[in-house]
Short mmCIF file of C-alpha atoms in Angstrom, two decimals:
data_model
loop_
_atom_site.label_atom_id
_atom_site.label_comp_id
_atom_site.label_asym_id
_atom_site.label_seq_id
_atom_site.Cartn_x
_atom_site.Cartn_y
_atom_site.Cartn_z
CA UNK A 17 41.31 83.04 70.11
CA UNK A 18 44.07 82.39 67.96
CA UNK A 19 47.38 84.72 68.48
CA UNK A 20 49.64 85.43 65.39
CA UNK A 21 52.92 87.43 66.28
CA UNK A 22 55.04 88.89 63.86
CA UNK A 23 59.08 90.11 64.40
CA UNK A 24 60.86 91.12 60.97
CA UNK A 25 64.11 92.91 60.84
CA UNK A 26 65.20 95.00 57.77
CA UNK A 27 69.05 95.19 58.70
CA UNK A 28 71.41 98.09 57.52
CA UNK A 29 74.35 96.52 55.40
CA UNK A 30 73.77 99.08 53.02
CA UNK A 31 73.18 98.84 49.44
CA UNK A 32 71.74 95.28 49.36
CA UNK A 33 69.37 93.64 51.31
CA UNK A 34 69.03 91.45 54.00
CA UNK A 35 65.46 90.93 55.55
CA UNK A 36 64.59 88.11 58.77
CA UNK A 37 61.34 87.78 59.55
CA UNK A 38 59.66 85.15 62.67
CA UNK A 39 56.15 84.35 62.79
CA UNK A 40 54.67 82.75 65.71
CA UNK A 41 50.94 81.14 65.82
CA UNK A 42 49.81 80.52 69.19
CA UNK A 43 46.61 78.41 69.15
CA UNK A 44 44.37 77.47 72.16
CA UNK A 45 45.24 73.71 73.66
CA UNK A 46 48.10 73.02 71.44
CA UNK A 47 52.40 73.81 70.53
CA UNK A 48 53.53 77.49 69.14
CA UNK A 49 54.10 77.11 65.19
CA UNK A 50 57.05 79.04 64.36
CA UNK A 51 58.21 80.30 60.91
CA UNK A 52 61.31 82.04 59.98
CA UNK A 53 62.61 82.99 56.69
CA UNK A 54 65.28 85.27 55.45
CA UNK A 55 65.30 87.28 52.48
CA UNK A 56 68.33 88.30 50.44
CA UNK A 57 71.26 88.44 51.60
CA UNK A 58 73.76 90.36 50.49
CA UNK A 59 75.62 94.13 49.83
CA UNK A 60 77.29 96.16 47.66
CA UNK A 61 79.40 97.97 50.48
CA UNK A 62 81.41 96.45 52.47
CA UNK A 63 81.01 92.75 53.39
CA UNK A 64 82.14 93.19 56.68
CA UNK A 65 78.49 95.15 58.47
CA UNK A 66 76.52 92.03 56.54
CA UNK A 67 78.83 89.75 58.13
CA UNK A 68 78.13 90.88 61.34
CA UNK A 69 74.38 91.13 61.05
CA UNK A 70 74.33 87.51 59.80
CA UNK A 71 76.36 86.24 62.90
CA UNK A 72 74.23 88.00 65.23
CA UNK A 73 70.77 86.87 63.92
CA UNK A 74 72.51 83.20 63.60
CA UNK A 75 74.03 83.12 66.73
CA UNK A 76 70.66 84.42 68.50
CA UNK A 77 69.01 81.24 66.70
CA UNK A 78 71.75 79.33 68.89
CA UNK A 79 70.49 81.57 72.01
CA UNK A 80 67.15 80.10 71.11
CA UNK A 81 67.54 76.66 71.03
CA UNK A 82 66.41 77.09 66.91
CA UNK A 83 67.97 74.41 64.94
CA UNK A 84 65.67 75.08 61.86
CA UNK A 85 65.57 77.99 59.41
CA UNK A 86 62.14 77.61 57.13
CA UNK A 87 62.78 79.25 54.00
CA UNK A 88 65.59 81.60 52.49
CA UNK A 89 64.50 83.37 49.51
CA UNK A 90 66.55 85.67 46.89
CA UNK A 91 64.71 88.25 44.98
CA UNK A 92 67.58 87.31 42.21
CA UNK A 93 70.88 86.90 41.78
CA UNK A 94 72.68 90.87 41.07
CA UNK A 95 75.43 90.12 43.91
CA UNK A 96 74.53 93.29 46.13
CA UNK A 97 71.38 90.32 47.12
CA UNK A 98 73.28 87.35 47.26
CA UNK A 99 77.08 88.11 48.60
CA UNK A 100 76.27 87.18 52.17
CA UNK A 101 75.38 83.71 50.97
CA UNK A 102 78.85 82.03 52.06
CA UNK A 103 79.29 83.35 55.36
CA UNK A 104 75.27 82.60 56.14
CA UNK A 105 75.74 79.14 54.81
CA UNK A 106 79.16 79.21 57.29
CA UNK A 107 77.26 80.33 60.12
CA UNK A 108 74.30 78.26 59.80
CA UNK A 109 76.99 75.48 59.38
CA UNK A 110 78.63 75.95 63.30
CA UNK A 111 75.66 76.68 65.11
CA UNK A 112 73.88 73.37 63.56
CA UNK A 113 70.91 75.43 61.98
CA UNK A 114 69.41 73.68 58.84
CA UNK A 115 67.61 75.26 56.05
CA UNK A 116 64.16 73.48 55.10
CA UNK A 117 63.85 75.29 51.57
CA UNK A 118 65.35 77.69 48.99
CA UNK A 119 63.24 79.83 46.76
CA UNK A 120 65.10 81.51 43.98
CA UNK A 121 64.23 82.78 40.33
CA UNK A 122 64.62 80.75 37.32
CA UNK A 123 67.69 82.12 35.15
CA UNK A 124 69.07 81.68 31.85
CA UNK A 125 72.38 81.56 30.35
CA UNK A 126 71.88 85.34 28.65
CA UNK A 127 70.71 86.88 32.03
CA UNK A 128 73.97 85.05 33.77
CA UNK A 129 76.38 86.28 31.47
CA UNK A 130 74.95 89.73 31.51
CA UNK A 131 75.43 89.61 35.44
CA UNK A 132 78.35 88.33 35.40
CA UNK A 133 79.50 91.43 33.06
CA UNK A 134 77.79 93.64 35.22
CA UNK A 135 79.61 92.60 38.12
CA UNK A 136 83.01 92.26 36.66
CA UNK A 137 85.23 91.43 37.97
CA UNK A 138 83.32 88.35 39.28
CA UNK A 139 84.49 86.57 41.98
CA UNK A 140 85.01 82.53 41.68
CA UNK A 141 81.94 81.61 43.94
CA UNK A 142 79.56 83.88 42.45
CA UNK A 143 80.34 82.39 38.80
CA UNK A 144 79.62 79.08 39.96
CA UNK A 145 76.38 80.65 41.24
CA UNK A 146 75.37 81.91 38.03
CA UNK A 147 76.61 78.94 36.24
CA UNK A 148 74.69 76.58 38.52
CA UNK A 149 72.23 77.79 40.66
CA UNK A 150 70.68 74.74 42.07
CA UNK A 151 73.61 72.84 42.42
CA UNK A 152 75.73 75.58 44.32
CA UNK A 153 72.52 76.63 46.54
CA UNK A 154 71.99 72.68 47.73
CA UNK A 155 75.56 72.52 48.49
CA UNK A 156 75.40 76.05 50.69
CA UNK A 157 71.91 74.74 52.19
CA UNK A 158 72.66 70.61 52.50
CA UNK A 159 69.37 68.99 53.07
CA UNK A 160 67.16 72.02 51.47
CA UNK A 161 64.78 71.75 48.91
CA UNK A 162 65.52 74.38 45.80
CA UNK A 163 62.83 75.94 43.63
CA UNK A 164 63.88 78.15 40.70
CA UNK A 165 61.04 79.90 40.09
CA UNK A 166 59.82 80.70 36.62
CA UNK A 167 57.22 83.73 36.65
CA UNK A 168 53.95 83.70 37.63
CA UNK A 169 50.55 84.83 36.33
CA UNK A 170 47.89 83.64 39.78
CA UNK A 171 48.76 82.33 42.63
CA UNK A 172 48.03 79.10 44.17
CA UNK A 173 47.19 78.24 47.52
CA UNK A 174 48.69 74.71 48.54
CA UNK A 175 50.43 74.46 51.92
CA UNK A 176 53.87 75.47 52.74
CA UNK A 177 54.03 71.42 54.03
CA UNK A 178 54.01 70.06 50.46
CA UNK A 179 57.00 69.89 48.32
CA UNK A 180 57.79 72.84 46.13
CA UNK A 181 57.64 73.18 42.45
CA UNK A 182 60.01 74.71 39.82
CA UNK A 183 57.28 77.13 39.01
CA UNK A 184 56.38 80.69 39.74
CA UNK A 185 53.28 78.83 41.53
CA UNK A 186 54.72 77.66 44.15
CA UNK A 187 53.22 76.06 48.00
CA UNK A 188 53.64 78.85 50.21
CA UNK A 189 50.89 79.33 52.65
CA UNK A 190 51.61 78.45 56.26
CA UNK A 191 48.35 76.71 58.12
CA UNK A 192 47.39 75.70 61.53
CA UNK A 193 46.18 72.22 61.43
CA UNK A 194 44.10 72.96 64.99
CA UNK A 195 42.02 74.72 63.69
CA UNK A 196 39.57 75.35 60.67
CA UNK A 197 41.62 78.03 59.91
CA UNK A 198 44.01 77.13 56.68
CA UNK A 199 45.62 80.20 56.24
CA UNK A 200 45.93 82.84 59.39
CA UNK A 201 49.56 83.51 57.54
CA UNK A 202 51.12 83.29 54.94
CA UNK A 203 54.09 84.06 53.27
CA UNK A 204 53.28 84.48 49.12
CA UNK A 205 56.26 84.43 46.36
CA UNK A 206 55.36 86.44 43.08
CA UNK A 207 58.46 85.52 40.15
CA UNK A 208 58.11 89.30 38.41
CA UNK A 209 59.94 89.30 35.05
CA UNK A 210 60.97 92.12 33.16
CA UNK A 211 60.64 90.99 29.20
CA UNK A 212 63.83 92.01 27.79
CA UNK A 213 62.72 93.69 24.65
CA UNK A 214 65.44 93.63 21.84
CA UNK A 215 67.01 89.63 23.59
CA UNK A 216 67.18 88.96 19.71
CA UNK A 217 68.75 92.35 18.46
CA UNK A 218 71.27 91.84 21.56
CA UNK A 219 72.63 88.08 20.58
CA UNK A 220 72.73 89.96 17.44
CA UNK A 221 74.75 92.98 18.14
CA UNK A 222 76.84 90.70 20.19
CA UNK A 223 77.65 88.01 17.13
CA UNK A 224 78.34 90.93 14.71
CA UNK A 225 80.21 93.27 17.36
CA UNK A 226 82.65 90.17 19.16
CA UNK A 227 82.16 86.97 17.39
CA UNK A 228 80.65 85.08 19.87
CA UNK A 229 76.94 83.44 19.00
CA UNK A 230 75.76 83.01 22.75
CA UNK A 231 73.15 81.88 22.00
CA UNK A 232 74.39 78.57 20.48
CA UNK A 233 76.31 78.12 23.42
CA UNK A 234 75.57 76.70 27.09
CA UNK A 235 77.21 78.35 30.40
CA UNK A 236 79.93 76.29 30.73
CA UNK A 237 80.99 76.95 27.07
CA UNK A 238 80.08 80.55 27.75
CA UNK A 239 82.95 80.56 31.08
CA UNK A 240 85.37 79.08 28.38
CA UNK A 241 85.02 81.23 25.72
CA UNK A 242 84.76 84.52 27.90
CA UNK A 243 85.20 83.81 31.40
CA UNK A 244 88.02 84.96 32.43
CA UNK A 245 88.32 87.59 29.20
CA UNK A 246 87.56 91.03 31.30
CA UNK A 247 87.87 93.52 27.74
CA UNK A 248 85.33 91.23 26.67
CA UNK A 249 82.93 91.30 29.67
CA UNK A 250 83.06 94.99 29.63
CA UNK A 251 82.36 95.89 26.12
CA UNK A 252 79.43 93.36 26.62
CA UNK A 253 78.32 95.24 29.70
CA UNK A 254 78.41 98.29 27.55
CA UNK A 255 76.59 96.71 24.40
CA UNK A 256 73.97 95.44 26.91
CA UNK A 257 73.59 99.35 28.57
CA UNK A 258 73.23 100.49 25.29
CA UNK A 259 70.11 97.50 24.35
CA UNK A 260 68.08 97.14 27.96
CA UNK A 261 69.23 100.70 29.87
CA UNK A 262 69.13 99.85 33.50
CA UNK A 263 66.86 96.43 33.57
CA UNK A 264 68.50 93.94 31.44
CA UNK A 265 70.46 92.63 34.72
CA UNK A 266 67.50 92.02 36.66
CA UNK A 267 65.19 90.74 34.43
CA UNK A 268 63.41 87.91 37.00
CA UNK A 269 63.08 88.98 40.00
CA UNK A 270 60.98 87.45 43.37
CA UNK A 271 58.54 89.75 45.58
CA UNK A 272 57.42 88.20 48.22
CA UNK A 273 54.30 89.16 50.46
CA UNK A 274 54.01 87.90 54.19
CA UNK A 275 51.01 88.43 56.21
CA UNK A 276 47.69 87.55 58.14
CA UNK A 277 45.59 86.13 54.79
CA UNK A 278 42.60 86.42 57.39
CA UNK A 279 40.70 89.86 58.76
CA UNK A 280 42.19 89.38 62.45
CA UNK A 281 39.49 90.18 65.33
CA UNK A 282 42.21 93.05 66.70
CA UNK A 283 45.98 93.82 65.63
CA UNK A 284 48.37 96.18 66.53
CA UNK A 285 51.78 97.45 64.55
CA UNK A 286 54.82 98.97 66.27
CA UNK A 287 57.98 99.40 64.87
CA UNK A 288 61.87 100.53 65.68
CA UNK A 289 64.10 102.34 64.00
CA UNK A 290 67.03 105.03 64.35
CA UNK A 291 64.12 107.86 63.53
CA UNK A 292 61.46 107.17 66.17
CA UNK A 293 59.72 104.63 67.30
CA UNK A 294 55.62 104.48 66.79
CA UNK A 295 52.76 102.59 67.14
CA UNK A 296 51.44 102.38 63.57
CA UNK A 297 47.61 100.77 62.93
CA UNK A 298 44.48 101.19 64.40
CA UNK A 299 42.67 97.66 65.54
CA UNK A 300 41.25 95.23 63.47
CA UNK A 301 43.82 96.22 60.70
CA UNK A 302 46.14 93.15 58.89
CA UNK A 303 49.51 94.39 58.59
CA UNK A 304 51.61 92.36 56.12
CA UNK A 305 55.07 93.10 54.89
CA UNK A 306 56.40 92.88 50.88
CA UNK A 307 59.94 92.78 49.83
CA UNK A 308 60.14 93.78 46.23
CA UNK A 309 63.76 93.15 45.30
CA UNK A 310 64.71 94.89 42.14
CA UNK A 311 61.23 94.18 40.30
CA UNK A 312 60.17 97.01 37.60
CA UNK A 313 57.12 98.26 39.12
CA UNK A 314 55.66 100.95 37.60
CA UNK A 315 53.72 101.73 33.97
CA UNK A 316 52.76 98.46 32.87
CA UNK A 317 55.63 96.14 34.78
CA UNK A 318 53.21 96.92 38.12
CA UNK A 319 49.87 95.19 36.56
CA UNK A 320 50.80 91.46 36.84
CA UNK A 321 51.79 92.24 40.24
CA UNK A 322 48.71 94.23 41.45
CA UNK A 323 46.41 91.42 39.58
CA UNK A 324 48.54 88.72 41.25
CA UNK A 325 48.53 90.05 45.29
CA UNK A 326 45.04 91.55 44.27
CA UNK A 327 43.83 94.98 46.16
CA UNK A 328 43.33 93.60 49.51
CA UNK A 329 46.47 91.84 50.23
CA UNK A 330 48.41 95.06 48.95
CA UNK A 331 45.97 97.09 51.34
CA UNK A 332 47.24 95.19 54.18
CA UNK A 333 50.73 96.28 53.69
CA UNK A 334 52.49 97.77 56.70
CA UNK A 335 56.44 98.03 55.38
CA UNK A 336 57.46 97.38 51.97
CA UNK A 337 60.81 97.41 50.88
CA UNK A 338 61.23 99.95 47.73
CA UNK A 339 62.32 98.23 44.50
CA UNK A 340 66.09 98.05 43.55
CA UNK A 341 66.64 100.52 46.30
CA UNK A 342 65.02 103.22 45.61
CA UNK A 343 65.69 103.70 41.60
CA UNK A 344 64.10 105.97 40.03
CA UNK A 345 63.42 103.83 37.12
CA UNK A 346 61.70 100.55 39.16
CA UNK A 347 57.90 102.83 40.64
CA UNK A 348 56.29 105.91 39.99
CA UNK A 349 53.56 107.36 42.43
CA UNK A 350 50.71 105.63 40.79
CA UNK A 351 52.40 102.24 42.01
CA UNK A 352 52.66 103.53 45.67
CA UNK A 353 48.86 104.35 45.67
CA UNK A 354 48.07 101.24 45.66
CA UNK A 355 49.25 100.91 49.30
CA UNK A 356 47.57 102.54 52.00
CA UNK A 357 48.71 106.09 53.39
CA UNK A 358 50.96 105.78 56.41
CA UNK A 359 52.81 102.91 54.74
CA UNK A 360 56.17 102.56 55.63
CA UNK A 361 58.74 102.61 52.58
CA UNK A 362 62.24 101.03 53.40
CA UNK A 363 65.24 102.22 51.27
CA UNK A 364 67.68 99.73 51.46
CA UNK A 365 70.33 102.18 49.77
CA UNK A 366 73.61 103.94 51.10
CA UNK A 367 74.56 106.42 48.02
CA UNK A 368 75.71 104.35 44.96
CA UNK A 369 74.00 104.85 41.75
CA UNK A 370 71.50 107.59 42.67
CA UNK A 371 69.58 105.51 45.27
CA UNK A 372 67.67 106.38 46.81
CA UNK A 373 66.61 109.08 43.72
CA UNK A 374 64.76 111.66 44.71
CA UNK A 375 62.13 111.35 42.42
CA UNK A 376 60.79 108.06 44.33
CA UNK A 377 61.10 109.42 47.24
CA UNK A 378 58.86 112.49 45.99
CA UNK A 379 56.54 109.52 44.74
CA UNK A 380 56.30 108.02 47.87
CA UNK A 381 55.14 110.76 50.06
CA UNK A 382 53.07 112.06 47.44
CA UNK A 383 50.89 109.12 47.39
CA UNK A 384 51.11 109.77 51.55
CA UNK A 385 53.46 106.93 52.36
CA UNK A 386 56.59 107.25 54.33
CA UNK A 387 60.23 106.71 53.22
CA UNK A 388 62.47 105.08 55.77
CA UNK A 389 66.22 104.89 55.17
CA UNK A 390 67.62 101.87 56.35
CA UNK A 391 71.59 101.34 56.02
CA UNK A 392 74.57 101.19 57.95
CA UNK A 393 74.26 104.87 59.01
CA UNK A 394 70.70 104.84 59.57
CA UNK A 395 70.94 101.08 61.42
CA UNK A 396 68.24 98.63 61.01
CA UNK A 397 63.97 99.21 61.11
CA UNK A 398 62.83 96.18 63.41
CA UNK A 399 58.62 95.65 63.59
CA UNK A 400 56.53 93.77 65.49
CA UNK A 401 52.90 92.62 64.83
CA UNK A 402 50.26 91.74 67.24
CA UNK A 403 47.08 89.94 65.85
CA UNK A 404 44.04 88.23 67.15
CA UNK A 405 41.75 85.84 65.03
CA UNK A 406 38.66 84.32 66.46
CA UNK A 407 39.13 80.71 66.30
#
């Protein structure tokens, strides 16, 4: 028998996100495979609760004897995901912890400069960010390998072990060489883009309303000309509310599915949080878990996805994080019906903008799911997953 054990953590730092996850695969006659990954990191609220959920999970890597973190993966780059990114790339730093690969979503100048005008004012680090994604995530994560991921339309299934692509298609599965099992887990990226209708009209309305052609410009040209203009930033940040409404900010973002890709022989769900603590699935059920990030998921923005994962995979699903927090604008109940009932739904929300609206949350328990807050006043939701494969 082959034993796959699952511990993810969905920490509360508020409106942002900030997801660990360890999988351990314990084979018969041979070494425990372990694989831990982190994704997003980063809040809205007050840096100082992500701070100190970052040095605890990095300091019990230390407690561990871990001196390897597998993957770290951002949904995309809004700074309520990515803020924690210094002070993760600090504490990694001290306790000698090195980062094996990066996954992030491919970006172009237009969706950096609309960030940056959404999150005005910007701070120096997070320009650079925008301005440079793969340089300024190999110098936080020395020795990683970055992908910028451009969407996907099917997944492939090459090992985690080869080297990753720029591509929405990128290695992911994890496999136990013992055995003739290839993939008893596996952790599956999906690069979701929302097509900004109207890109045209908006360099458009931009040239005629401020002068500036950005689209004949590159980023650094961009940071010259408007950079460190804030009347500027904001009256694009209003001409760009007017053209995309609320999705024009997030227009690529990374779901990622992790799970048994197998029908175990037995498995068993139990989870942790400030509401109650349960035992969740029957035997012989797969429990996987999907972060979502801020991905447009319902009316026709849920159909690549739902083709991608495919019906199974999305059956599996134990805990799913909501998209963008709980918006009203990013599902609809015909999206959370493709899950099975009893699902947990994490909000990862503590107020701002709405979120979590009460219209998803109606959603959710209509198609018999169950919302779970998860913020600094509700604390974390911590699972664990028990499965058994015959080998």
């Amino acid at each position: 028998m082959i034993t796959v054990v699952t511990q993810g953590t969905q920490w509360g730092v508020g409106h942002g996100g900030f997801h660990t996850q360890l999988t351990q695969v314990i084979a018969p006659g041979s070494s425990v495979t372990d694989f831990r990954f982190i994704y997003d990191c980063g809040t809205k609220n007050s840096q100082g609760p992500l701070r100190d959920c970052i040095t605890q999970y990095v300091g019990r890597l230390e407690v561990d004897r871990v001196g390897a973190l597998d993957l770290v993966i951002l949904s995309h780059f809004d700074y309520d995901h990515v803020s924690g990114l210094p002070w993760l790339s600090k504490m990694l730093r001290r306790h000698n912890v090195k980062v094996g690969r990066v996954f992030a979503p491919a970006i172009t100048p237009l969706e950096s400069l609309l960030l940056i005008a959404h999150n005005d004012p910007p701070t120096r680090w997070y320009v650079n960010l925008l301005a440079n994604p793969y340089g300024e995530l190999s110098s936080l994560f020395p020795g990683a390998e970055v992908a910028l991921l451009e969407p996907a339309t099917a997944p492939d299934f090459a090992d985690l072990d080869e080297r990753p692509q720029s591509q929405g298609r990128s290695p992911h599965s994890v496999s136990l060489d013992a055995t003739d099992m290839r993939h008893v887990w596996a952790a599956i990226p999906y690069a979701h883009q929302l097509a900004i209708s109207g890109r045209e009209d908006f360099v458009t309305l931009v040239r005629t309303a401020l002068e500036i052609d950005i689209e004949r410009l590159d980023f650094d040209e961009l940071l010259r000309t408007i950079g460190g203009d804030r009347g500027t930033l904001r009256k694009i940040k209003l001409l760009s509310a007017d053209m995309f409404g609320h999705g024009g900010v997030n227009a690529n973002s990374v779901c990622l599915w992790a799970g048994p890709d197998a029908m175990p022989a037995s498995g068993r769900v139990t989870h942790d949080h400030a509401w109650g603590s349960s035992q969740l699935l029957p035997d012989h059920s797969p429990a996987a878990w999907l972060g979502t990030g801020d991905a447009v998921l319902r009316d026709a923005g849920s159909a690549g996805f739902v083709n991608y994962y495919g019906r199974p995979r999305l059956d599996s699903v134990a805990y799913v994080g909501a998209p963008h927090h709980g918006s009203e604008h990013n599902s609809d109940e015909d999206f959370w019906r493709h899950f099975r009932r009893g699902t947990r739904v994490t909000t990862h929300a503590q107020g701002l903008y709405g979120h979590p609206h009460a219209r998803t949350l109606h959603d959710i328990e209509a198609a018999g799911l169950v919302p779970v807050p998860v913020s600094q006043l509700h604390g974390p939701m911590r699972f664990t997953s028990t499965h058994t494969f015959d080998a």
